[in-house]
Amino acid sequence: MRNAGARRIGRAIRLSVGLFLVACLVRADDELPPPMPSYDFKAVPVAKVIEIVSPTAIDVTGGGKKQKLLLTGVSAASGEAADSAQAFLQNLLAGESVFVIQDESAPAKDADGRQRVYVFRAPDGAFVNLELVRLGYLQVDESAEFRHQKVFKHYEHIARQARKGAWKTSDPPDPNAKRDGTPAARDSRGEQPRAGGVLHVYVTKSGKKYHLKECKHISAGAEAVTVAEAKQRGYTACLVCKPPK
């Protein structure tokens, strides 16, 4: 009996330790990623890609007719970004077959009569629209709502933070930006808010240090506070970015 009781206590302790470690690993200010879109393609006819028209448009043929398609959820690009996105799309879809899914919540066609659709490469089911965003080639289209907008914004945020694709040459991500990509408030000069001429530093719920804006140890959701406020809350200066003490 004593051994059985000891084993139960041991299991309870191990479980408690495991839950504690999980809680430590999960950031309080991070959101769980939204579920990935899932479709059953069994009843979806396959179309053949015949031309990559632009980074956001392709032509396919299926059922004896040609269709002009516009990729839902991604915005058009220009310059080098457009060239890179189109080259990626060319490598991904040239000579391939695709499944085409319409989103009833998005506008059916654009001004040129192209159908707005989700495109999945057959037979592996790669979500082409989302891959363009996830790898940083294109940004999310903000002009109209669509079913998977939350998923697209989530992966756009990750691509931007990781400086993927076109984000490599963009401005550094705002460490105080919200998870949905909404930028932090700025003053009339485009600077981060300052209080009484005092530079703000940044803190996170899971850390014990305060940082400068450009420090590699801060992430989305960091809170801007004054040095005095950070010290009052028990934070100490980061040894990497060396903010004012």
PDB file of N, CA and C in Angstrom, residues 21-122:
ATOM      1  N   LEU A  21       5.966  23.313 -16.723  1.00  0.00           N
ATOM      2  CA  LEU A  21       6.885  23.593 -17.819  1.00  0.00           C
ATOM      3  C   LEU A  21       6.142  24.051 -19.059  1.00  0.00           C
ATOM      4  N   VAL A  22       4.995  23.430 -19.335  1.00  0.00           N
ATOM      5  CA  VAL A  22       4.181  23.855 -20.473  1.00  0.00           C
ATOM      6  C   VAL A  22       3.732  25.292 -20.290  1.00  0.00           C
ATOM      7  N   ALA A  23       3.285  25.621 -19.082  1.00  0.00           N
ATOM      8  CA  ALA A  23       2.827  26.984 -18.811  1.00  0.00           C
ATOM      9  C   ALA A  23       3.952  27.988 -18.999  1.00  0.00           C
ATOM     10  N   CYS A  24       5.180  27.584 -18.664  1.00  0.00           N
ATOM     11  CA  CYS A  24       6.322  28.479 -18.821  1.00  0.00           C
ATOM     12  C   CYS A  24       6.648  28.701 -20.286  1.00  0.00           C
ATOM     13  N   LEU A  25       6.410  27.664 -21.104  1.00  0.00           N
ATOM     14  CA  LEU A  25       6.747  27.767 -22.510  1.00  0.00           C
ATOM     15  C   LEU A  25       5.718  28.560 -23.304  1.00  0.00           C
ATOM     16  N   VAL A  26       4.485  28.599 -22.846  1.00  0.00           N
ATOM     17  CA  VAL A  26       3.424  29.284 -23.567  1.00  0.00           C
ATOM     18  C   VAL A  26       3.398  30.743 -23.160  1.00  0.00           C
ATOM     19  N   ARG A  27       3.645  31.633 -24.106  1.00  0.00           N
ATOM     20  CA  ARG A  27       3.624  33.053 -23.829  1.00  0.00           C
ATOM     21  C   ARG A  27       2.193  33.500 -23.591  1.00  0.00           C
ATOM     22  N   ALA A  28       1.974  34.291 -22.558  1.00  0.00           N
ATOM     23  CA  ALA A  28       0.624  34.762 -22.238  1.00  0.00           C
ATOM     24  C   ALA A  28       0.100  35.702 -23.297  1.00  0.00           C
ATOM     25  N   ASP A  29       0.997  36.450 -23.969  1.00  0.00           N
ATOM     26  CA  ASP A  29       0.540  37.432 -24.941  1.00  0.00           C
ATOM     27  C   ASP A  29       0.544  36.883 -26.362  1.00  0.00           C
ATOM     28  N   ASP A  30       0.836  35.574 -26.540  1.00  0.00           N
ATOM     29  CA  ASP A  30       0.784  34.960 -27.860  1.00  0.00           C
ATOM     30  C   ASP A  30      -0.559  34.270 -28.048  1.00  0.00           C
ATOM     31  N   GLU A  31      -1.097  34.366 -29.271  1.00  0.00           N
ATOM     32  CA  GLU A  31      -2.332  33.680 -29.588  1.00  0.00           C
ATOM     33  C   GLU A  31      -1.996  32.331 -30.223  1.00  0.00           C
ATOM     34  N   LEU A  32      -2.855  31.350 -30.003  1.00  0.00           N
ATOM     35  CA  LEU A  32      -2.693  30.086 -30.695  1.00  0.00           C
ATOM     36  C   LEU A  32      -2.957  30.316 -32.180  1.00  0.00           C
ATOM     37  N   PRO A  33      -2.208  29.663 -33.059  1.00  0.00           N
ATOM     38  CA  PRO A  33      -2.443  29.861 -34.493  1.00  0.00           C
ATOM     39  C   PRO A  33      -3.830  29.370 -34.869  1.00  0.00           C
ATOM     40  N   PRO A  34      -4.519  30.079 -35.750  1.00  0.00           N
ATOM     41  CA  PRO A  34      -5.847  29.629 -36.175  1.00  0.00           C
ATOM     42  C   PRO A  34      -5.726  28.326 -36.942  1.00  0.00           C
ATOM     43  N   PRO A  35      -6.777  27.501 -36.934  1.00  0.00           N
ATOM     44  CA  PRO A  35      -6.710  26.214 -37.640  1.00  0.00           C
ATOM     45  C   PRO A  35      -6.527  26.404 -39.136  1.00  0.00           C
ATOM     46  N   MET A  36      -5.735  25.552 -39.737  1.00  0.00           N
ATOM     47  CA  MET A  36      -5.493  25.628 -41.173  1.00  0.00           C
ATOM     48  C   MET A  36      -6.748  25.213 -41.942  1.00  0.00           C
ATOM     49  N   PRO A  37      -7.024  25.866 -43.068  1.00  0.00           N
ATOM     50  CA  PRO A  37      -8.169  25.482 -43.888  1.00  0.00           C
ATOM     51  C   PRO A  37      -8.055  24.034 -44.356  1.00  0.00           C
ATOM     52  N   SER A  38      -9.174  23.355 -44.390  1.00  0.00           N
ATOM     53  CA  SER A  38      -9.181  21.957 -44.810  1.00  0.00           C
ATOM     54  C   SER A  38     -10.363  21.714 -45.756  1.00  0.00           C
ATOM     55  N   TYR A  39     -10.083  21.083 -46.877  1.00  0.00           N
ATOM     56  CA  TYR A  39     -11.127  20.795 -47.859  1.00  0.00           C
ATOM     57  C   TYR A  39     -11.043  19.333 -48.294  1.00  0.00           C
ATOM     58  N   ASP A  40     -12.202  18.793 -48.681  1.00  0.00           N
ATOM     59  CA  ASP A  40     -12.274  17.456 -49.254  1.00  0.00           C
ATOM     60  C   ASP A  40     -12.344  17.621 -50.775  1.00  0.00           C
ATOM     61  N   PHE A  41     -11.293  17.189 -51.467  1.00  0.00           N
ATOM     62  CA  PHE A  41     -11.205  17.415 -52.908  1.00  0.00           C
ATOM     63  C   PHE A  41     -11.805  16.276 -53.738  1.00  0.00           C
ATOM     64  N   LYS A  42     -12.422  15.302 -53.070  1.00  0.00           N
ATOM     65  CA  LYS A  42     -12.931  14.137 -53.798  1.00  0.00           C
ATOM     66  C   LYS A  42     -13.952  14.518 -54.873  1.00  0.00           C
ATOM     67  N   ALA A  43     -14.772  15.514 -54.567  1.00  0.00           N
ATOM     68  CA  ALA A  43     -15.811  15.907 -55.521  1.00  0.00           C
ATOM     69  C   ALA A  43     -15.424  17.150 -56.331  1.00  0.00           C
ATOM     70  N   VAL A  44     -14.179  17.606 -56.185  1.00  0.00           N
ATOM     71  CA  VAL A  44     -13.724  18.815 -56.877  1.00  0.00           C
ATOM     72  C   VAL A  44     -13.009  18.419 -58.167  1.00  0.00           C
ATOM     73  N   PRO A  45     -13.482  18.894 -59.322  1.00  0.00           N
ATOM     74  CA  PRO A  45     -12.808  18.552 -60.579  1.00  0.00           C
ATOM     75  C   PRO A  45     -11.415  19.176 -60.654  1.00  0.00           C
ATOM     76  N   VAL A  46     -10.519  18.497 -61.363  1.00  0.00           N
ATOM     77  CA  VAL A  46      -9.146  18.979 -61.511  1.00  0.00           C
ATOM     78  C   VAL A  46      -9.063  19.862 -62.756  1.00  0.00           C
ATOM     79  N   ALA A  47      -8.338  20.997 -62.620  1.00  0.00           N
ATOM     80  CA  ALA A  47      -8.111  21.900 -63.748  1.00  0.00           C
ATOM     81  C   ALA A  47      -6.618  21.928 -64.069  1.00  0.00           C
ATOM     82  N   LYS A  48      -6.290  22.154 -65.319  1.00  0.00           N
ATOM     83  CA  LYS A  48      -4.895  22.185 -65.767  1.00  0.00           C
ATOM     84  C   LYS A  48      -4.436  23.632 -65.900  1.00  0.00           C
ATOM     85  N   VAL A  49      -3.297  23.961 -65.293  1.00  0.00           N
ATOM     86  CA  VAL A  49      -2.755  25.311 -65.395  1.00  0.00           C
ATOM     87  C   VAL A  49      -2.142  25.489 -66.776  1.00  0.00           C
ATOM     88  N   ILE A  50      -2.576  26.553 -67.486  1.00  0.00           N
ATOM     89  CA  ILE A  50      -2.046  26.790 -68.831  1.00  0.00           C
ATOM     90  C   ILE A  50      -1.218  28.073 -68.919  1.00  0.00           C
ATOM     91  N   GLU A  51      -1.388  28.983 -67.944  1.00  0.00           N
ATOM     92  CA  GLU A  51      -0.588  30.205 -67.976  1.00  0.00           C
ATOM     93  C   GLU A  51      -0.552  30.863 -66.597  1.00  0.00           C
ATOM     94  N   ILE A  52       0.636  31.338 -66.210  1.00  0.00           N
ATOM     95  CA  ILE A  52       0.781  32.171 -65.015  1.00  0.00           C
ATOM     96  C   ILE A  52       0.749  33.605 -65.512  1.00  0.00           C
ATOM     97  N   VAL A  53      -0.367  34.271 -65.340  1.00  0.00           N
ATOM     98  CA  VAL A  53      -0.565  35.605 -65.910  1.00  0.00           C
ATOM     99  C   VAL A  53       0.156  36.671 -65.093  1.00  0.00           C
ATOM    100  N   SER A  54       0.068  36.559 -63.780  1.00  0.00           N
ATOM    101  CA  SER A  54       0.673  37.532 -62.871  1.00  0.00           C
ATOM    102  C   SER A  54       0.869  36.847 -61.520  1.00  0.00           C
ATOM    103  N   PRO A  55       1.452  37.536 -60.533  1.00  0.00           N
ATOM    104  CA  PRO A  55       1.604  36.905 -59.218  1.00  0.00           C
ATOM    105  C   PRO A  55       0.284  36.545 -58.549  1.00  0.00           C
ATOM    106  N   THR A  56      -0.818  37.108 -59.021  1.00  0.00           N
ATOM    107  CA  THR A  56      -2.114  36.846 -58.395  1.00  0.00           C
ATOM    108  C   THR A  56      -3.142  36.260 -59.362  1.00  0.00           C
ATOM    109  N   ALA A  57      -2.735  35.960 -60.584  1.00  0.00           N
ATOM    110  CA  ALA A  57      -3.715  35.498 -61.583  1.00  0.00           C
ATOM    111  C   ALA A  57      -3.148  34.366 -62.419  1.00  0.00           C
ATOM    112  N   ILE A  58      -3.989  33.371 -62.671  1.00  0.00           N
ATOM    113  CA  ILE A  58      -3.606  32.254 -63.529  1.00  0.00           C
ATOM    114  C   ILE A  58      -4.764  31.916 -64.457  1.00  0.00           C
ATOM    115  N   ASP A  59      -4.435  31.259 -65.561  1.00  0.00           N
ATOM    116  CA  ASP A  59      -5.449  30.730 -66.459  1.00  0.00           C
ATOM    117  C   ASP A  59      -5.380  29.211 -66.408  1.00  0.00           C
ATOM    118  N   VAL A  60      -6.547  28.578 -66.347  1.00  0.00           N
ATOM    119  CA  VAL A  60      -6.608  27.123 -66.314  1.00  0.00           C
ATOM    120  C   VAL A  60      -7.624  26.639 -67.329  1.00  0.00           C
ATOM    121  N   THR A  61      -7.576  25.351 -67.618  1.00  0.00           N
ATOM    122  CA  THR A  61      -8.578  24.751 -68.478  1.00  0.00           C
ATOM    123  C   THR A  61      -9.129  23.512 -67.795  1.00  0.00           C
ATOM    124  N   GLY A  62     -10.434  23.336 -67.885  1.00  0.00           N
ATOM    125  CA  GLY A  62     -11.093  22.198 -67.258  1.00  0.00           C
ATOM    126  C   GLY A  62     -12.516  22.087 -67.749  1.00  0.00           C
ATOM    127  N   GLY A  63     -12.991  20.882 -67.944  1.00  0.00           N
ATOM    128  CA  GLY A  63     -14.345  20.705 -68.437  1.00  0.00           C
ATOM    129  C   GLY A  63     -14.552  21.276 -69.816  1.00  0.00           C
ATOM    130  N   GLY A  64     -13.484  21.336 -70.595  1.00  0.00           N
ATOM    131  CA  GLY A  64     -13.598  21.814 -71.967  1.00  0.00           C
ATOM    132  C   GLY A  64     -13.634  23.318 -72.111  1.00  0.00           C
ATOM    133  N   LYS A  65     -13.345  24.060 -71.047  1.00  0.00           N
ATOM    134  CA  LYS A  65     -13.348  25.519 -71.173  1.00  0.00           C
ATOM    135  C   LYS A  65     -12.200  26.142 -70.388  1.00  0.00           C
ATOM    136  N   LYS A  66     -11.833  27.334 -70.835  1.00  0.00           N
ATOM    137  CA  LYS A  66     -10.750  28.080 -70.194  1.00  0.00           C
ATOM    138  C   LYS A  66     -11.338  28.979 -69.116  1.00  0.00           C
ATOM    139  N   GLN A  67     -10.642  29.066 -67.986  1.00  0.00           N
ATOM    140  CA  GLN A  67     -11.077  29.925 -66.893  1.00  0.00           C
ATOM    141  C   GLN A  67      -9.953  30.889 -66.501  1.00  0.00           C
ATOM    142  N   LYS A  68     -10.329  32.135 -66.283  1.00  0.00           N
ATOM    143  CA  LYS A  68      -9.396  33.151 -65.804  1.00  0.00           C
ATOM    144  C   LYS A  68      -9.619  33.312 -64.300  1.00  0.00           C
ATOM    145  N   LEU A  69      -8.590  33.024 -63.508  1.00  0.00           N
ATOM    146  CA  LEU A  69      -8.736  32.985 -62.055  1.00  0.00           C
ATOM    147  C   LEU A  69      -7.883  34.044 -61.373  1.00  0.00           C
ATOM    148  N   LEU A  70      -8.419  34.596 -60.305  1.00  0.00           N
ATOM    149  CA  LEU A  70      -7.696  35.544 -59.460  1.00  0.00           C
ATOM    150  C   LEU A  70      -7.580  34.932 -58.067  1.00  0.00           C
ATOM    151  N   LEU A  71      -6.391  34.915 -57.517  1.00  0.00           N
ATOM    152  CA  LEU A  71      -6.166  34.281 -56.221  1.00  0.00           C
ATOM    153  C   LEU A  71      -6.754  35.127 -55.087  1.00  0.00           C
ATOM    154  N   THR A  72      -7.710  34.575 -54.387  1.00  0.00           N
ATOM    155  CA  THR A  72      -8.357  35.267 -53.274  1.00  0.00           C
ATOM    156  C   THR A  72      -7.382  35.459 -52.114  1.00  0.00           C
ATOM    157  N   GLY A  73      -7.450  36.650 -51.485  1.00  0.00           N
ATOM    158  CA  GLY A  73      -6.731  36.875 -50.230  1.00  0.00           C
ATOM    159  C   GLY A  73      -5.350  37.457 -50.359  1.00  0.00           C
ATOM    160  N   VAL A  74      -4.827  37.606 -51.585  1.00  0.00           N
ATOM    161  CA  VAL A  74      -3.490  38.167 -51.759  1.00  0.00           C
ATOM    162  C   VAL A  74      -3.567  39.433 -52.594  1.00  0.00           C
ATOM    163  N   SER A  75      -2.707  40.396 -52.291  1.00  0.00           N
ATOM    164  CA  SER A  75      -2.717  41.672 -52.992  1.00  0.00           C
ATOM    165  C   SER A  75      -1.657  41.691 -54.081  1.00  0.00           C
ATOM    166  N   ALA A  76      -1.895  42.483 -55.107  1.00  0.00           N
ATOM    167  CA  ALA A  76      -0.944  42.606 -56.201  1.00  0.00           C
ATOM    168  C   ALA A  76       0.329  43.290 -55.723  1.00  0.00           C
ATOM    169  N   ALA A  77       1.442  42.944 -56.331  1.00  0.00           N
ATOM    170  CA  ALA A  77       2.730  43.552 -55.990  1.00  0.00           C
ATOM    171  C   ALA A  77       3.290  44.229 -57.235  1.00  0.00           C
ATOM    172  N   SER A  78       4.393  44.951 -57.069  1.00  0.00           N
ATOM    173  CA  SER A  78       5.035  45.617 -58.193  1.00  0.00           C
ATOM    174  C   SER A  78       6.549  45.488 -58.057  1.00  0.00           C
ATOM    175  N   GLY A  79       7.262  45.778 -59.152  1.00  0.00           N
ATOM    176  CA  GLY A  79       8.714  45.774 -59.112  1.00  0.00           C
ATOM    177  C   GLY A  79       9.301  44.404 -58.842  1.00  0.00           C
ATOM    178  N   GLU A  80      10.388  44.383 -58.061  1.00  0.00           N
ATOM    179  CA  GLU A  80      11.091  43.138 -57.761  1.00  0.00           C
ATOM    180  C   GLU A  80      10.218  42.159 -56.994  1.00  0.00           C
ATOM    181  N   ALA A  81       9.354  42.696 -56.115  1.00  0.00           N
ATOM    182  CA  ALA A  81       8.466  41.822 -55.346  1.00  0.00           C
ATOM    183  C   ALA A  81       7.540  41.042 -56.269  1.00  0.00           C
ATOM    184  N   ALA A  82       7.006  41.718 -57.293  1.00  0.00           N
ATOM    185  CA  ALA A  82       6.123  41.047 -58.246  1.00  0.00           C
ATOM    186  C   ALA A  82       6.880  40.003 -59.045  1.00  0.00           C
ATOM    187  N   ASP A  83       8.103  40.332 -59.464  1.00  0.00           N
ATOM    188  CA  ASP A  83       8.911  39.382 -60.234  1.00  0.00           C
ATOM    189  C   ASP A  83       9.205  38.124 -59.419  1.00  0.00           C
ATOM    190  N   SER A  84       9.559  38.313 -58.149  1.00  0.00           N
ATOM    191  CA  SER A  84       9.871  37.171 -57.286  1.00  0.00           C
ATOM    192  C   SER A  84       8.639  36.311 -57.052  1.00  0.00           C
ATOM    193  N   ALA A  85       7.493  36.966 -56.798  1.00  0.00           N
ATOM    194  CA  ALA A  85       6.257  36.228 -56.549  1.00  0.00           C
ATOM    195  C   ALA A  85       5.829  35.441 -57.777  1.00  0.00           C
ATOM    196  N   GLN A  86       5.972  36.056 -58.971  1.00  0.00           N
ATOM    197  CA  GLN A  86       5.567  35.354 -60.187  1.00  0.00           C
ATOM    198  C   GLN A  86       6.510  34.191 -60.487  1.00  0.00           C
ATOM    199  N   ALA A  87       7.795  34.373 -60.208  1.00  0.00           N
ATOM    200  CA  ALA A  87       8.747  33.280 -60.416  1.00  0.00           C
ATOM    201  C   ALA A  87       8.427  32.107 -59.487  1.00  0.00           C
ATOM    202  N   PHE A  88       8.068  32.423 -58.244  1.00  0.00           N
ATOM    203  CA  PHE A  88       7.683  31.371 -57.301  1.00  0.00           C
ATOM    204  C   PHE A  88       6.442  30.635 -57.799  1.00  0.00           C
ATOM    205  N   LEU A  89       5.448  31.403 -58.254  1.00  0.00           N
ATOM    206  CA  LEU A  89       4.210  30.804 -58.743  1.00  0.00           C
ATOM    207  C   LEU A  89       4.478  29.951 -59.982  1.00  0.00           C
ATOM    208  N   GLN A  90       5.385  30.416 -60.834  1.00  0.00           N
ATOM    209  CA  GLN A  90       5.748  29.663 -62.038  1.00  0.00           C
ATOM    210  C   GLN A  90       6.354  28.316 -61.662  1.00  0.00           C
ATOM    211  N   ASN A  91       7.270  28.338 -60.702  1.00  0.00           N
ATOM    212  CA  ASN A  91       7.908  27.085 -60.260  1.00  0.00           C
ATOM    213  C   ASN A  91       6.914  26.148 -59.586  1.00  0.00           C
ATOM    214  N   LEU A  92       5.940  26.739 -58.887  1.00  0.00           N
ATOM    215  CA  LEU A  92       4.977  25.939 -58.133  1.00  0.00           C
ATOM    216  C   LEU A  92       3.911  25.307 -59.017  1.00  0.00           C
ATOM    217  N   LEU A  93       3.491  26.036 -60.087  1.00  0.00           N
ATOM    218  CA  LEU A  93       2.299  25.612 -60.814  1.00  0.00           C
ATOM    219  C   LEU A  93       2.486  25.318 -62.298  1.00  0.00           C
ATOM    220  N   ALA A  94       3.609  25.697 -62.883  1.00  0.00           N
ATOM    221  CA  ALA A  94       3.782  25.478 -64.326  1.00  0.00           C
ATOM    222  C   ALA A  94       3.641  23.998 -64.665  1.00  0.00           C
ATOM    223  N   GLY A  95       2.715  23.690 -65.564  1.00  0.00           N
ATOM    224  CA  GLY A  95       2.492  22.315 -65.984  1.00  0.00           C
ATOM    225  C   GLY A  95       1.737  21.460 -64.992  1.00  0.00           C
ATOM    226  N   GLU A  96       1.272  22.054 -63.904  1.00  0.00           N
ATOM    227  CA  GLU A  96       0.598  21.300 -62.847  1.00  0.00           C
ATOM    228  C   GLU A  96      -0.923  21.344 -63.013  1.00  0.00           C
ATOM    229  N   SER A  97      -1.588  20.487 -62.264  1.00  0.00           N
ATOM    230  CA  SER A  97      -3.042  20.512 -62.159  1.00  0.00           C
ATOM    231  C   SER A  97      -3.420  21.058 -60.790  1.00  0.00           C
ATOM    232  N   VAL A  98      -4.600  21.638 -60.689  1.00  0.00           N
ATOM    233  CA  VAL A  98      -5.014  22.283 -59.440  1.00  0.00           C
ATOM    234  C   VAL A  98      -6.484  21.988 -59.134  1.00  0.00           C
ATOM    235  N   PHE A  99      -6.804  22.103 -57.843  1.00  0.00           N
ATOM    236  CA  PHE A  99      -8.193  22.124 -57.403  1.00  0.00           C
ATOM    237  C   PHE A  99      -8.577  23.592 -57.201  1.00  0.00           C
ATOM    238  N   VAL A 100      -9.761  23.956 -57.656  1.00  0.00           N
ATOM    239  CA  VAL A 100     -10.225  25.343 -57.557  1.00  0.00           C
ATOM    240  C   VAL A 100     -11.441  25.397 -56.648  1.00  0.00           C
ATOM    241  N   ILE A 101     -11.342  26.208 -55.582  1.00  0.00           N
ATOM    242  CA  ILE A 101     -12.430  26.337 -54.614  1.00  0.00           C
ATOM    243  C   ILE A 101     -12.864  27.799 -54.544  1.00  0.00           C
ATOM    244  N   GLN A 102     -14.158  28.036 -54.651  1.00  0.00           N
ATOM    245  CA  GLN A 102     -14.679  29.399 -54.529  1.00  0.00           C
ATOM    246  C   GLN A 102     -15.037  29.700 -53.082  1.00  0.00           C
ATOM    247  N   ASP A 103     -14.875  30.946 -52.696  1.00  0.00           N
ATOM    248  CA  ASP A 103     -15.217  31.407 -51.348  1.00  0.00           C
ATOM    249  C   ASP A 103     -16.470  32.262 -51.454  1.00  0.00           C
ATOM    250  N   GLU A 104     -17.575  31.731 -50.931  1.00  0.00           N
ATOM    251  CA  GLU A 104     -18.846  32.451 -51.049  1.00  0.00           C
ATOM    252  C   GLU A 104     -18.850  33.774 -50.287  1.00  0.00           C
ATOM    253  N   SER A 105     -17.938  33.920 -49.316  1.00  0.00           N
ATOM    254  CA  SER A 105     -17.913  35.147 -48.521  1.00  0.00           C
ATOM    255  C   SER A 105     -17.138  36.266 -49.207  1.00  0.00           C
ATOM    256  N   ALA A 106     -16.407  35.949 -50.287  1.00  0.00           N
ATOM    257  CA  ALA A 106     -15.626  36.956 -51.009  1.00  0.00           C
ATOM    258  C   ALA A 106     -16.346  37.324 -52.306  1.00  0.00           C
ATOM    259  N   PRO A 107     -16.064  38.508 -52.861  1.00  0.00           N
ATOM    260  CA  PRO A 107     -16.654  38.870 -54.155  1.00  0.00           C
ATOM    261  C   PRO A 107     -16.344  37.807 -55.204  1.00  0.00           C
ATOM    262  N   ALA A 108     -17.334  37.453 -56.029  1.00  0.00           N
ATOM    263  CA  ALA A 108     -17.166  36.356 -56.976  1.00  0.00           C
ATOM    264  C   ALA A 108     -16.154  36.667 -58.072  1.00  0.00           C
ATOM    265  N   LYS A 109     -16.148  37.912 -58.560  1.00  0.00           N
ATOM    266  CA  LYS A 109     -15.257  38.279 -59.665  1.00  0.00           C
ATOM    267  C   LYS A 109     -14.665  39.659 -59.440  1.00  0.00           C
ATOM    268  N   ASP A 110     -13.548  39.931 -60.141  1.00  0.00           N
ATOM    269  CA  ASP A 110     -12.964  41.264 -60.079  1.00  0.00           C
ATOM    270  C   ASP A 110     -13.490  42.097 -61.239  1.00  0.00           C
ATOM    271  N   ALA A 111     -12.954  43.306 -61.392  1.00  0.00           N
ATOM    272  CA  ALA A 111     -13.450  44.216 -62.433  1.00  0.00           C
ATOM    273  C   ALA A 111     -13.205  43.670 -63.840  1.00  0.00           C
ATOM    274  N   ASP A 112     -12.216  42.795 -63.996  1.00  0.00           N
ATOM    275  CA  ASP A 112     -11.913  42.227 -65.311  1.00  0.00           C
ATOM    276  C   ASP A 112     -12.607  40.894 -65.563  1.00  0.00           C
ATOM    277  N   GLY A 113     -13.485  40.513 -64.643  1.00  0.00           N
ATOM    278  CA  GLY A 113     -14.248  39.292 -64.834  1.00  0.00           C
ATOM    279  C   GLY A 113     -13.554  38.018 -64.412  1.00  0.00           C
ATOM    280  N   ARG A 114     -12.402  38.133 -63.755  1.00  0.00           N
ATOM    281  CA  ARG A 114     -11.716  36.934 -63.263  1.00  0.00           C
ATOM    282  C   ARG A 114     -12.407  36.416 -62.005  1.00  0.00           C
ATOM    283  N   GLN A 115     -12.568  35.121 -61.920  1.00  0.00           N
ATOM    284  CA  GLN A 115     -13.174  34.510 -60.743  1.00  0.00           C
ATOM    285  C   GLN A 115     -12.186  34.548 -59.574  1.00  0.00           C
ATOM    286  N   ARG A 116     -12.656  34.971 -58.422  1.00  0.00           N
ATOM    287  CA  ARG A 116     -11.834  34.979 -57.210  1.00  0.00           C
ATOM    288  C   ARG A 116     -11.928  33.601 -56.554  1.00  0.00           C
ATOM    289  N   VAL A 117     -10.802  32.944 -56.400  1.00  0.00           N
ATOM    290  CA  VAL A 117     -10.823  31.551 -55.930  1.00  0.00           C
ATOM    291  C   VAL A 117      -9.622  31.239 -55.042  1.00  0.00           C
ATOM    292  N   TYR A 118      -9.734  30.120 -54.343  1.00  0.00           N
ATOM    293  CA  TYR A 118      -8.596  29.504 -53.678  1.00  0.00           C
ATOM    294  C   TYR A 118      -8.080  28.418 -54.612  1.00  0.00           C
ATOM    295  N   VAL A 119      -6.773  28.316 -54.726  1.00  0.00           N
ATOM    296  CA  VAL A 119      -6.165  27.322 -55.609  1.00  0.00           C
ATOM    297  C   VAL A 119      -5.288  26.385 -54.786  1.00  0.00           C
ATOM    298  N   PHE A 120      -5.480  25.087 -54.987  1.00  0.00           N
ATOM    299  CA  PHE A 120      -4.699  24.060 -54.303  1.00  0.00           C
ATOM    300  C   PHE A 120      -4.035  23.187 -55.362  1.00  0.00           C
ATOM    301  N   ARG A 121      -2.738  23.004 -55.244  1.00  0.00           N
ATOM    302  CA  ARG A 121      -2.027  22.168 -56.223  1.00  0.00           C
ATOM    303  C   ARG A 121      -2.407  20.709 -56.022  1.00  0.00           C
ATOM    304  N   ALA A 122      -2.669  20.016 -57.137  1.00  0.00           N
ATOM    305  CA  ALA A 122      -2.971  18.590 -57.086  1.00  0.00           C
ATOM    306  C   ALA A 122      -1.689  17.821 -57.409  1.00  0.00           C
TER     307      ALA A 122
END
